[in-house]
Coordinates of C-alpha atoms and ligand atoms in Angstrom, one line a residue:
Chain U
M630 CA -18.9 45.8 -5.1
A631 CA -15.9 47.3 -6.7
T632 CA -13.0 45.1 -5.4
A633 CA -12.8 41.4 -5.3
L634 CA -13.9 39.8 -2.1
E635 CA -11.1 38.3 -0.2
T636 CA -13.0 36.9 2.7
P637 CA -14.8 33.7 1.9
T638 CA -17.9 34.5 4.1
S639 CA -18.8 37.8 2.5
L640 CA -21.8 37.4 0.4
Q641 CA -24.1 40.0 -1.2
D642 CA -27.3 38.2 -0.7
P643 CA -28.5 38.6 3.0
E644 CA -30.9 35.7 2.5
E645 CA -28.2 33.4 1.4
H646 CA -26.2 34.4 4.5
S647 CA -28.7 32.9 6.8
R648 CA -28.5 29.4 5.3
P649 CA -26.1 27.2 7.2
S650 CA -23.0 26.2 5.4
V651 CA -22.8 22.5 4.3
V652 CA -19.1 22.5 3.8
A653 CA -16.9 24.8 5.8
V654 CA -13.1 24.6 5.4
E655 CA -11.1 26.7 7.8
D656 CA -7.4 27.6 7.8
L657 CA -6.3 24.4 6.1
F658 CA -2.6 23.6 5.9
K659 CA -1.2 20.6 4.1
A660 CA 2.4 19.7 3.2
F661 CA 3.8 16.6 1.5
D662 CA 7.4 15.6 2.5
G663 CA 8.1 19.2 3.6
H664 CA 6.6 20.7 0.5
V665 CA 3.8 22.9 1.6
V666 CA 0.8 22.7 -0.8
L667 CA -2.0 24.4 1.1
K668 CA -1.3 27.4 3.3
G669 CA -4.4 28.3 5.2
I670 CA -7.3 27.7 2.9
G671 CA -10.8 28.9 4.0
L672 CA -13.9 28.2 2.0
T673 CA -17.6 27.7 2.6
V674 CA -20.4 26.3 0.5
R675 CA -24.1 26.5 1.4
R676 CA -27.1 24.4 0.4
G677 CA -28.0 24.9 -3.2
E678 CA -24.8 26.7 -3.9
T679 CA -22.0 25.9 -6.3
L680 CA -18.5 27.0 -5.8
A681 CA -16.0 26.8 -8.6
V682 CA -12.3 26.4 -7.6
L683 CA -9.8 27.6 -10.2
G684 CA -6.1 27.7 -10.3
R685 CA -3.0 26.5 -12.1
S686 CA -2.1 22.9 -12.2
G687 CA -0.3 21.7 -9.1
T688 CA -1.7 24.4 -6.8
G689 CA -3.4 21.8 -4.7
K690 CA -7.0 21.8 -5.9
S691 CA -7.3 18.1 -6.0
V692 CA -5.6 17.9 -2.6
L693 CA -8.2 20.3 -1.2
L694 CA -11.1 18.0 -2.4
R695 CA -9.3 15.0 -1.0
L696 CA -9.0 16.8 2.4
I697 CA -12.7 17.6 2.3
V698 CA -13.7 14.0 1.8
G699 CA -11.2 12.7 4.4
L700 CA -8.9 10.9 2.0
E701 CA -6.0 13.1 3.4
T702 CA -5.7 14.6 6.9
P703 CA -4.8 18.2 7.2
D704 CA -1.6 19.2 9.1
S705 CA -3.8 21.9 10.7
G706 CA -7.1 23.5 10.2
S707 CA -10.5 21.9 10.0
V708 CA -13.1 20.6 7.6
C709 CA -16.7 20.7 8.8
I710 CA -19.5 19.0 7.0
N711 CA -22.9 20.1 8.2
A712 CA -21.2 21.8 11.1
N713 CA -19.4 18.7 12.3
S714 CA -15.7 18.4 12.1
I715 CA -14.7 15.3 10.2
A716 CA -11.5 15.0 12.2
A717 CA -13.5 14.1 15.3
L718 CA -15.4 11.3 13.6
S719 CA -14.9 7.6 13.9
L720 CA -14.6 5.6 10.7
D721 CA -18.3 4.7 10.9
G722 CA -19.1 8.4 11.5
L723 CA -16.9 9.4 8.6
N724 CA -18.5 6.8 6.3
A725 CA -22.0 8.2 7.3
V726 CA -20.8 11.6 6.1
R727 CA -19.2 10.2 2.9
M728 CA -22.6 8.6 2.0
K729 CA -23.9 12.1 1.6
M730 CA -21.1 13.1 -0.7
G731 CA -20.6 12.4 -4.3
F732 CA -17.0 12.5 -5.5
L733 CA -15.7 12.6 -9.0
F734 CA -11.9 12.0 -9.3
Q735 CA -9.8 13.9 -11.7
H736 CA -9.1 10.7 -13.7
A737 CA -12.5 9.2 -13.0
A738 CA -11.0 6.3 -11.0
L739 CA -13.4 3.8 -12.4
Y740 CA -13.0 0.2 -11.2
D741 CA -11.2 -1.3 -14.2
S742 CA -12.2 -4.9 -13.5
L743 CA -15.9 -3.9 -13.6
T744 CA -18.1 -2.9 -16.5
V745 CA -19.6 0.6 -16.8
G746 CA -22.9 -0.6 -15.4
E747 CA -21.2 -2.5 -12.5
N748 CA -19.2 0.6 -11.6
V749 CA -22.3 2.7 -11.2
A750 CA -24.1 -0.2 -9.4
F751 CA -21.2 -0.6 -7.0
P752 CA -22.3 1.9 -4.3
L753 CA -25.9 0.8 -4.7
E754 CA -25.0 -2.8 -4.1
H755 CA -23.2 -1.9 -0.9
H756 CA -25.6 0.7 0.6
R757 CA -29.0 0.1 -1.0
R758 CA -29.6 -3.5 -0.3
D759 CA -33.2 -2.5 0.4
L760 CA -33.6 -2.2 -3.3
S761 CA -34.3 -5.2 -5.4
K762 CA -31.8 -6.2 -8.1
S763 CA -34.1 -4.9 -10.8
E764 CA -34.7 -1.7 -9.0
R765 CA -31.0 -1.2 -8.8
G766 CA -30.6 -2.0 -12.4
E767 CA -33.2 0.6 -13.3
R768 CA -31.5 3.2 -11.1
V769 CA -28.2 2.5 -12.9
N770 CA -29.8 3.0 -16.3
Q771 CA -31.4 6.2 -15.1
L772 CA -28.1 7.5 -13.8
L773 CA -26.3 6.6 -17.0
A774 CA -29.0 8.3 -19.0
E775 CA -28.6 11.5 -16.9
V776 CA -24.9 11.8 -17.9
G777 CA -25.6 10.8 -21.5
M778 CA -24.0 7.3 -21.3
E779 CA -27.0 5.1 -21.8
G780 CA -26.3 2.1 -23.9
N781 CA -22.7 1.7 -22.6
L782 CA -23.7 -0.6 -19.8
D783 CA -21.6 -3.5 -20.7
K784 CA -18.5 -1.7 -21.9
M785 CA -15.3 -1.9 -19.9
P786 CA -13.8 1.4 -18.7
S787 CA -10.7 0.7 -20.8
D788 CA -12.8 0.6 -23.9
I789 CA -14.3 4.1 -23.5
S790 CA -12.7 7.5 -23.9
G791 CA -11.4 9.6 -21.0
G792 CA -14.3 12.0 -21.3
M793 CA -16.8 9.1 -21.2
Q794 CA -15.1 7.7 -18.2
K795 CA -15.6 11.1 -16.5
R796 CA -19.3 10.9 -17.2
V797 CA -19.6 7.4 -15.8
G798 CA -17.6 8.6 -12.8
L799 CA -20.2 11.3 -12.3
A800 CA -23.0 8.8 -12.6
R801 CA -21.3 6.7 -9.9
A802 CA -20.9 9.8 -7.7
L803 CA -24.6 10.5 -8.0
A804 CA -25.7 7.0 -7.2
L805 CA -26.5 7.5 -3.6
E806 CA -28.2 10.8 -4.1
P807 CA -25.7 12.9 -2.3
E808 CA -26.3 16.3 -0.7
I809 CA -22.8 17.4 -1.5
L810 CA -21.0 17.1 -4.8
L811 CA -17.2 17.3 -5.2
L812 CA -16.2 17.3 -8.8
D813 CA -12.5 17.4 -9.9
E814 CA -12.4 18.8 -13.4
P815 CA -15.7 17.3 -14.6
T816 CA -15.5 18.7 -18.1
A817 CA -11.8 18.2 -18.8
G818 CA -11.4 16.1 -21.9
L819 CA -15.0 16.5 -22.9
D820 CA -16.2 18.0 -26.2
P821 CA -18.1 21.3 -25.9
I822 CA -21.5 19.7 -26.3
S823 CA -20.9 17.0 -23.6
S824 CA -19.4 19.6 -21.3
G825 CA -22.5 21.8 -21.8
E826 CA -24.6 18.8 -20.9
I827 CA -22.6 18.2 -17.7
D828 CA -23.1 21.9 -16.8
E829 CA -26.8 21.5 -17.4
L830 CA -26.9 18.5 -15.1
V831 CA -25.0 20.3 -12.3
L832 CA -27.4 23.2 -12.6
K833 CA -30.4 20.9 -12.5
L834 CA -29.1 19.1 -9.4
Q835 CA -28.5 22.4 -7.7
R836 CA -32.0 23.6 -8.6
E837 CA -34.0 20.5 -8.0
R838 CA -32.2 18.9 -5.1
Q839 CA -30.5 22.0 -3.5
M840 CA -27.2 20.2 -3.8
A841 CA -24.1 22.0 -2.6
S842 CA -21.2 21.6 -5.0
I843 CA -17.5 22.3 -5.2
V844 CA -16.3 22.1 -8.8
V845 CA -12.6 22.3 -9.6
T846 CA -12.3 23.4 -13.2
H847 CA -10.1 25.0 -15.8
D848 CA -13.1 25.8 -17.9
L849 CA -13.9 29.5 -17.1
H850 CA -17.0 29.3 -19.3
S851 CA -18.4 26.4 -17.4
A852 CA -17.4 28.0 -14.1
K853 CA -19.3 31.1 -15.1
T854 CA -22.4 29.0 -16.1
I855 CA -22.7 26.8 -13.0
A856 CA -21.1 28.6 -10.1
N857 CA -22.6 31.1 -7.7
R858 CA -19.1 32.0 -6.6
L859 CA -15.6 31.4 -7.9
A860 CA -12.4 31.1 -5.9
I861 CA -8.9 31.3 -7.4
L862 CA -6.1 29.3 -5.7
D863 CA -2.5 30.3 -6.1
Q864 CA 0.5 29.2 -4.2
G865 CA -1.6 27.5 -1.6
S866 CA -4.0 30.3 -0.8
V867 CA -7.3 31.6 -2.0
I868 CA -6.2 34.8 -3.6
V869 CA -9.6 36.0 -4.6
E870 CA -13.2 34.8 -4.1
G871 CA -16.5 36.1 -5.3
T872 CA -18.9 36.2 -8.2
F873 CA -17.7 36.2 -11.8
D874 CA -18.2 39.9 -12.0
D875 CA -16.3 40.5 -8.7
L876 CA -13.4 38.6 -10.2
Q877 CA -13.5 40.6 -13.4
Q878 CA -13.2 43.8 -11.4
S879 CA -10.3 42.5 -9.3
T880 CA -7.1 44.5 -9.5
I881 CA -4.9 41.6 -8.5
P882 CA -2.5 41.1 -11.4
F883 CA -2.6 37.3 -11.2
V884 CA -6.4 37.3 -11.4
Q885 CA -6.4 39.5 -14.4
E886 CA -3.8 37.4 -16.1
F887 CA -5.7 34.3 -15.2
L888 CA -9.0 35.6 -16.6
S889 CA -7.4 36.9 -19.8
H890 CA -5.7 33.6 -20.5
S891 CA -8.7 31.4 -20.0
Chain O
M949 CA 9.7 -20.4 -11.8
N950 CA 11.0 -17.6 -9.7
G951 CA 14.6 -18.4 -8.7
Q952 CA 15.3 -14.7 -9.0
A953 CA 12.4 -13.9 -6.8
I954 CA 13.3 -16.3 -4.0
T955 CA 16.8 -15.1 -3.5
P956 CA 16.6 -11.3 -3.2
S957 CA 19.5 -9.5 -4.8
P958 CA 21.4 -7.2 -2.4
E959 CA 20.1 -4.0 -3.9
M960 CA 16.6 -5.4 -3.5
L961 CA 16.4 -5.3 0.2
P962 CA 16.8 -1.6 1.0
A963 CA 14.4 -0.8 -1.8
I964 CA 11.5 -2.5 0.1
P965 CA 11.3 -0.2 3.1
G966 CA 12.6 2.7 1.0
H967 CA 9.6 3.1 -1.2
S968 CA 7.3 4.0 1.7
S969 CA 8.4 7.6 1.4
A970 CA 8.7 9.3 -1.9
H971 CA 12.3 10.5 -1.7
P972 CA 14.0 8.9 1.3
P973 CA 17.1 10.8 2.3
R974 CA 20.2 8.8 1.7
P975 CA 21.2 7.5 5.2
A976 CA 24.7 8.3 6.3
I977 CA 25.3 4.8 7.5
P978 CA 23.4 2.4 5.2
T979 CA 22.8 -0.2 8.0
V980 CA 20.9 2.4 10.1
G981 CA 18.6 3.0 7.1
L982 CA 18.2 -0.7 6.6
V983 CA 17.4 -1.3 10.3
N984 CA 14.9 1.6 10.4
G985 CA 13.3 0.5 7.2
F986 CA 13.0 -3.0 8.6
F987 CA 11.2 -1.9 11.7
E988 CA 9.1 0.6 9.7
W989 CA 8.0 -2.2 7.4
F990 CA 7.0 -4.5 10.2
G991 CA 5.3 -1.7 12.1
G992 CA 3.4 -0.9 8.9
L993 CA 2.5 -4.6 8.5
G994 CA 1.3 -4.8 12.1
T995 CA -1.0 -1.8 11.7
F996 CA -2.2 -3.1 8.4
S997 CA -3.0 -6.6 9.9
W998 CA -4.9 -5.0 12.8
R999 CA -7.1 -2.9 10.5
V1000 CA -7.8 -5.9 8.3
L1001 CA -8.6 -8.1 11.2
R1002 CA -11.0 -5.6 12.7
A1003 CA -12.7 -5.1 9.4
A1004 CA -12.9 -8.8 8.7
V1005 CA -14.7 -9.7 12.0
T1006 CA -17.3 -7.0 11.8
P1007 CA -20.3 -7.0 9.4
P1008 CA -21.1 -6.4 6.6
Y1009 CA -19.4 -9.5 5.3
E1010 CA -18.3 -9.5 1.7
W1011 CA -19.4 -13.0 0.7
R1012 CA -19.6 -12.3 -3.0
E1013 CA -16.1 -10.9 -3.2
L1014 CA -14.8 -13.8 -1.1
I1015 CA -16.3 -16.3 -3.4
R1016 CA -14.9 -14.5 -6.4
Q1017 CA -11.4 -14.5 -4.8
L1018 CA -11.6 -18.2 -3.8
D1019 CA -12.3 -18.9 -7.5
E1020 CA -9.5 -16.6 -8.6
V1021 CA -6.9 -18.1 -6.3
G1022 CA -8.0 -21.6 -7.0
S1023 CA -8.2 -21.4 -10.7
Q1024 CA -5.1 -19.4 -11.1
S1025 CA -2.9 -21.8 -9.1
L1026 CA -4.4 -25.2 -9.6
P1027 CA -2.7 -26.2 -12.9
L1028 CA 0.7 -24.8 -11.7
V1029 CA 0.5 -26.5 -8.4
A1030 CA -0.5 -29.8 -9.9
L1031 CA 2.3 -29.6 -12.4
A1032 CA 4.9 -28.7 -9.8
G1033 CA 3.6 -31.5 -7.5
A1034 CA 3.9 -34.0 -10.3
A1035 CA 7.4 -32.9 -11.1
V1036 CA 8.5 -33.2 -7.5
G1037 CA 6.8 -36.6 -7.2
A1038 CA 8.7 -37.9 -10.2
V1039 CA 12.0 -36.5 -9.1
L1040 CA 11.7 -37.9 -5.6
S1041 CA 10.8 -41.3 -6.9
M1042 CA 13.8 -41.4 -9.2
E1043 CA 16.3 -40.1 -6.6
V1044 CA 15.0 -42.2 -3.7
R1045 CA 15.2 -45.2 -5.9
S1046 CA 18.9 -44.5 -6.8
S1047 CA 19.9 -44.0 -3.2
M1048 CA 17.8 -46.9 -1.8
A1049 CA 19.2 -49.3 -4.4
R1050 CA 22.6 -48.8 -2.9
F1051 CA 21.4 -50.2 0.5
G1052 CA 19.1 -52.7 -1.1
A1053 CA 16.1 -51.1 0.5
T1054 CA 13.9 -50.3 -2.5
S1055 CA 10.9 -51.9 -0.8
I1056 CA 10.4 -48.8 1.3
L1057 CA 10.3 -46.6 -1.8
P1058 CA 6.5 -46.0 -1.9
S1059 CA 6.4 -44.9 1.7
A1060 CA 9.5 -42.7 1.2
V1061 CA 7.8 -41.0 -1.7
V1062 CA 4.5 -40.6 0.0
Y1063 CA 6.0 -39.2 3.2
S1064 CA 8.3 -36.8 1.5
V1065 CA 5.6 -35.5 -0.8
I1066 CA 2.8 -35.1 1.8
Q1067 CA 4.9 -34.1 4.7
E1068 CA 7.2 -31.6 3.1
M1069 CA 7.5 -31.2 -0.6
G1070 CA 3.8 -30.8 -1.4
P1071 CA 3.2 -28.1 1.1
T1072 CA 6.4 -26.2 0.4
I1073 CA 6.0 -26.3 -3.4
T1074 CA 2.4 -25.2 -3.1
G1075 CA 3.4 -22.3 -0.9
L1076 CA 6.1 -21.2 -3.3
V1077 CA 4.1 -21.6 -6.4
V1078 CA 1.1 -19.7 -4.9
S1079 CA 3.5 -17.0 -3.6
G1080 CA 4.6 -16.5 -7.2
R1081 CA 1.3 -16.7 -9.0
V1082 CA -1.1 -15.2 -6.5
G1083 CA 1.4 -13.0 -4.6
A1084 CA 2.2 -11.2 -7.9
G1085 CA -1.4 -11.2 -9.0
I1086 CA -2.8 -9.6 -5.8
G1087 CA 0.3 -7.3 -5.4
A1088 CA -0.1 -5.9 -8.9
E1089 CA -3.8 -5.7 -8.9
L1090 CA -4.1 -3.7 -5.6
A1091 CA -1.0 -1.6 -6.5
S1092 CA -2.6 -0.6 -9.8
M1093 CA -5.9 0.1 -8.0
K1094 CA -4.0 2.3 -5.5
V1095 CA -2.1 4.4 -8.0
T1096 CA -5.2 5.0 -10.1
E1097 CA -7.2 6.1 -7.1
Q1098 CA -9.6 3.2 -7.3
I1099 CA -9.0 2.3 -3.7
D1100 CA -9.7 5.9 -2.8
A1101 CA -12.9 5.6 -4.8
I1102 CA -13.9 2.6 -2.7
E1103 CA -13.2 4.6 0.4
V1104 CA -15.2 7.6 -0.6
S1105 CA -18.1 5.3 -1.4
A1106 CA -18.1 4.6 2.4
I1107 CA -16.8 1.1 1.8
N1108 CA -13.9 -0.2 3.9
P1109 CA -11.2 -1.3 1.5
Y1110 CA -9.5 -3.3 4.2
R1111 CA -12.7 -5.3 4.4
F1112 CA -13.7 -5.4 0.8
L1113 CA -10.3 -5.9 -0.8
A1114 CA -7.8 -7.1 1.7
S1115 CA -9.8 -9.4 4.1
T1116 CA -11.5 -11.3 1.2
R1117 CA -8.2 -11.9 -0.6
I1118 CA -6.3 -13.0 2.5
L1119 CA -9.1 -15.3 3.6
A1120 CA -9.3 -16.8 0.1
C1121 CA -5.6 -17.6 0.3
I1122 CA -5.9 -19.1 3.8
L1123 CA -8.8 -21.4 2.7
M1124 CA -7.4 -22.3 -0.7
L1125 CA -3.8 -23.2 0.3
P1126 CA -4.7 -26.5 2.1
L1127 CA -6.9 -27.5 -0.9
L1128 CA -4.2 -26.7 -3.4
T1129 CA -1.7 -28.6 -1.3
V1130 CA -3.9 -31.7 -1.5
A1131 CA -3.9 -31.3 -5.2
A1132 CA -0.1 -31.0 -5.3
D1133 CA 0.2 -34.1 -3.0
A1134 CA -2.1 -36.1 -5.1
S1135 CA -0.3 -35.4 -8.4
G1136 CA 3.0 -35.9 -6.6
V1137 CA 2.1 -39.3 -5.4
L1138 CA 0.6 -40.2 -8.7
M1139 CA 3.7 -39.2 -10.6
G1140 CA 5.9 -40.9 -8.0
W1141 CA 4.1 -44.1 -8.8
V1142 CA 4.4 -43.5 -12.5
A1143 CA 8.1 -43.0 -12.3
Q1144 CA 8.4 -46.1 -10.2
T1145 CA 6.3 -48.4 -12.2
L1146 CA 8.1 -47.5 -15.4
V1147 CA 11.3 -49.0 -13.9
Q1148 CA 9.8 -51.7 -11.8
P1149 CA 6.2 -52.4 -12.4
I1150 CA 3.9 -52.1 -9.4
S1151 CA 0.2 -51.6 -9.3
F1152 CA -1.1 -48.2 -8.2
H1153 CA -3.1 -50.0 -5.5
Q1154 CA 0.0 -51.7 -4.2
F1155 CA 2.0 -48.5 -4.3
I1156 CA -0.7 -46.7 -2.2
V1157 CA -1.1 -49.6 0.3
T1158 CA 2.6 -49.9 1.0
G1159 CA 3.1 -46.1 0.8
F1160 CA 0.5 -45.4 3.5
A1161 CA 1.2 -48.5 5.6
G1162 CA 1.4 -47.8 9.3
S1163 CA 0.7 -44.1 8.9
T1164 CA -2.1 -42.2 10.7
L1165 CA -3.9 -39.0 10.0
K1166 CA -1.6 -37.4 12.5
D1167 CA 1.2 -37.8 9.9
F1168 CA -0.7 -36.1 7.1
L1169 CA -3.1 -33.5 8.5
P1170 CA -0.8 -31.1 10.3
P1171 CA 1.6 -30.7 7.3
T1172 CA -1.5 -30.0 5.0
F1173 CA -3.2 -27.6 7.3
K1174 CA 0.0 -25.7 8.1
T1175 CA -0.3 -24.3 4.6
A1176 CA -3.2 -22.2 5.8
V1177 CA -0.4 -20.2 7.5
F1178 CA 1.4 -19.9 4.2
G1179 CA -1.9 -18.6 2.7
L1180 CA -2.1 -16.0 5.5
I1181 CA 1.5 -14.9 4.8
I1182 CA 1.0 -14.7 1.0
G1183 CA -2.3 -12.8 1.2
L1184 CA -1.2 -10.5 3.9
V1185 CA 2.1 -9.6 2.3
A1186 CA 0.7 -9.1 -1.1
C1187 CA -2.3 -7.0 0.1
F1188 CA 0.1 -4.9 2.2
Q1189 CA 2.6 -4.3 -0.6
G1190 CA -0.2 -3.5 -3.0
M1191 CA -2.2 -1.1 -0.9
R1192 CA 0.9 0.9 0.3
T1193 CA 2.1 1.4 -3.3
R1194 CA 3.1 4.8 -4.6
G1195 CA 4.5 6.2 -7.7
G1196 CA 2.8 5.2 -10.9
A1197 CA 3.5 2.2 -13.1
E1198 CA 7.0 1.8 -11.7
G1199 CA 5.5 1.4 -8.2
V1200 CA 3.1 -1.2 -9.5
G1201 CA 5.9 -3.4 -10.9
R1202 CA 7.9 -3.0 -7.7
A1203 CA 4.9 -3.9 -5.5
A1204 CA 4.4 -7.1 -7.5
T1205 CA 8.1 -8.1 -7.3
N1206 CA 8.3 -7.3 -3.6
S1207 CA 5.1 -9.3 -2.9
V1208 CA 6.6 -12.4 -4.5
V1209 CA 10.1 -12.0 -3.0
L1210 CA 8.8 -11.3 0.6
A1211 CA 6.0 -13.9 0.4
S1212 CA 8.3 -16.7 -0.8
L1213 CA 10.9 -15.7 1.8
F1214 CA 8.5 -15.7 4.7
V1215 CA 6.8 -18.9 3.6
I1216 CA 10.2 -20.7 3.8
L1217 CA 11.0 -19.1 7.1
A1218 CA 7.6 -19.9 8.5
D1219 CA 8.0 -23.5 7.4
V1220 CA 11.0 -23.9 9.6
V1221 CA 9.0 -22.8 12.6
L1222 CA 6.0 -24.8 11.7
V1223 CA 7.9 -28.0 11.1
K1224 CA 9.5 -27.7 14.5
L1225 CA 6.1 -26.9 16.1
I1226 CA 4.4 -29.8 14.5
L1227 CA 7.2 -32.2 15.7
V1228 CA 6.8 -30.9 19.2
V1229 CA 3.0 -30.9 19.4
F1230 CA 2.2 -34.1 17.4
Q1231 CA 5.1 -36.4 18.3
Ligands
LIG201 N1 0.1 12.0 -2.0 C1 1.0 13.0 -2.3 N2 2.3 12.9 -2.0 C2 3.1 13.9 -2.3 N3 2.8 15.0 -3.0 C3 1.5 15.2 -3.4 C4 0.5 14.2 -3.1 N4 -0.6 14.6 -3.5 C5 -0.4 15.8 -4.1 N5 0.9 16.1 -4.0 C6 1.5 17.4 -4.5 O1 0.7 18.4 -4.2 C7 0.7 19.4 -5.2 C8 -0.7 19.7 -5.6 O2 -1.3 18.6 -6.3 P1 -2.8 18.6 -6.9 O3 -3.7 18.9 -5.8 O4 -3.0 17.4 -7.6 O5 -2.8 19.9 -7.9 P2 -3.9 20.4 -8.8 O6 -4.2 21.8 -8.4 O7 -3.4 20.3 -10.2 O8 -5.1 19.4 -8.6 C9 1.5 18.8 -6.3 O9 2.8 19.5 -6.3 C10 1.6 17.4 -6.0 O10 2.9 16.9 -6.5
LIG202 MG1 -6.0 18.2 -9.9

């Protein structure tokens, strides 16, 4: 394909096309105090697929993720998870959907009054009361090991670096074995080795659990490694979407500029 | 401890409704903005209360968090409340003595101290001290959780923050206030006796017997239990201010200050209503 794909649904692989989309965002508009941030965003992610969302700071990438998980409500447009619009859901219904989503906040948002271990245990304590205390403890250790944070169980979030907080946040996001992963700059503030490890983990989750992920990132290398498709946001719209190769062949000046500066 | 907090400065009041929106346009006529802000604030509080109530009465119940909050509220406030109660008891004893002496009626001093402390000063002082200590504590804690997205994190974990954070803290305030009031009363009466016996020796037993002579539970229970309403006000206002915070570290400071100012103010206003109500119902 010579030119960049501008319609989110166009995919090259016909087999992929048949899989239902897990996350489908359609014509999303969102303004804050009259300042329009998102102007008609449309994106889909299928099972076992990773979409990387790129764009300059302040273009509304975090807002997009917050809309998908229902932390903000759109001014118009819809967010569908497993083909159900989340706007139509009651709080209980929305919570049932949220249990299937793992969310990593841009600044980790760890509970600062709880230790690292307690942070990761928090979702388990509320939703997996079927597990014994020791089973939950084991699960916490396993999750922390997955993100390379074993041995930091009793540290407070304020005593670890920003990059480490992100990894703990990722472990917490994975606690309930979500089907959908929404990661807001997972590798920002990480050294190259750790960020490589996070990429590995995301790939593994995609492979082994057929997880659908949306990853907001500034790290083009990481995006290229983990994502099946990339979307670049600018001034509230998806200006280009496709594989890394598609993007490289795009003739849109902003895309070329974006790729050359990354 | 918070004279500045109890009397809001004039520029303070418009700021309270104002920070609900990021950049409120300057109203042409200030009073219109003030009135709008006033109704907006109470409207917001109403919605908030409804959400908390609905979350609080439905399972799952957050017992562990409730117990943690009971401990927090109690241990934070107990020393302060006891100290404030003691000071009030001593002051009352000295002042009652000087005015009674003029009429040669010092024999009623124990009951004057006991009644003043238990019926009014103990509950009010407790309400105000807890407004300052716990109101600021909860306001700042929740505000900082809000601006660092920790409350959002609770929400995306499919946990209701109105249940987990707000209902537990409010209930802890409601339950602890009467207990803290008893502590304030006890240390007030004790210090009232100490101040008295230093001038004119009287046994503690004698002080208590004459102090409580002819009184019934009806005199003491309603003023003590009315403080549960103070607890409700403090918890509700602080949680509301905390959870609606915006705008970084500055917003956190503002939430804490506003929690204290509004909680203290409403505690005093509620006291007027409650005192009248108790007089009507129990006399
Ligand atoms: N709750 C909010 N209130 C007002 N403005 C907001 C809010 N959340 C985000 N914004 C604005 O939306 C824009 C996009 O923000 P964000 O999604 O964080 O950008 P980024 O792409 O860097 O993640 C910014 O201009 C930000 O100021
Ligand atoms: Mg962002």
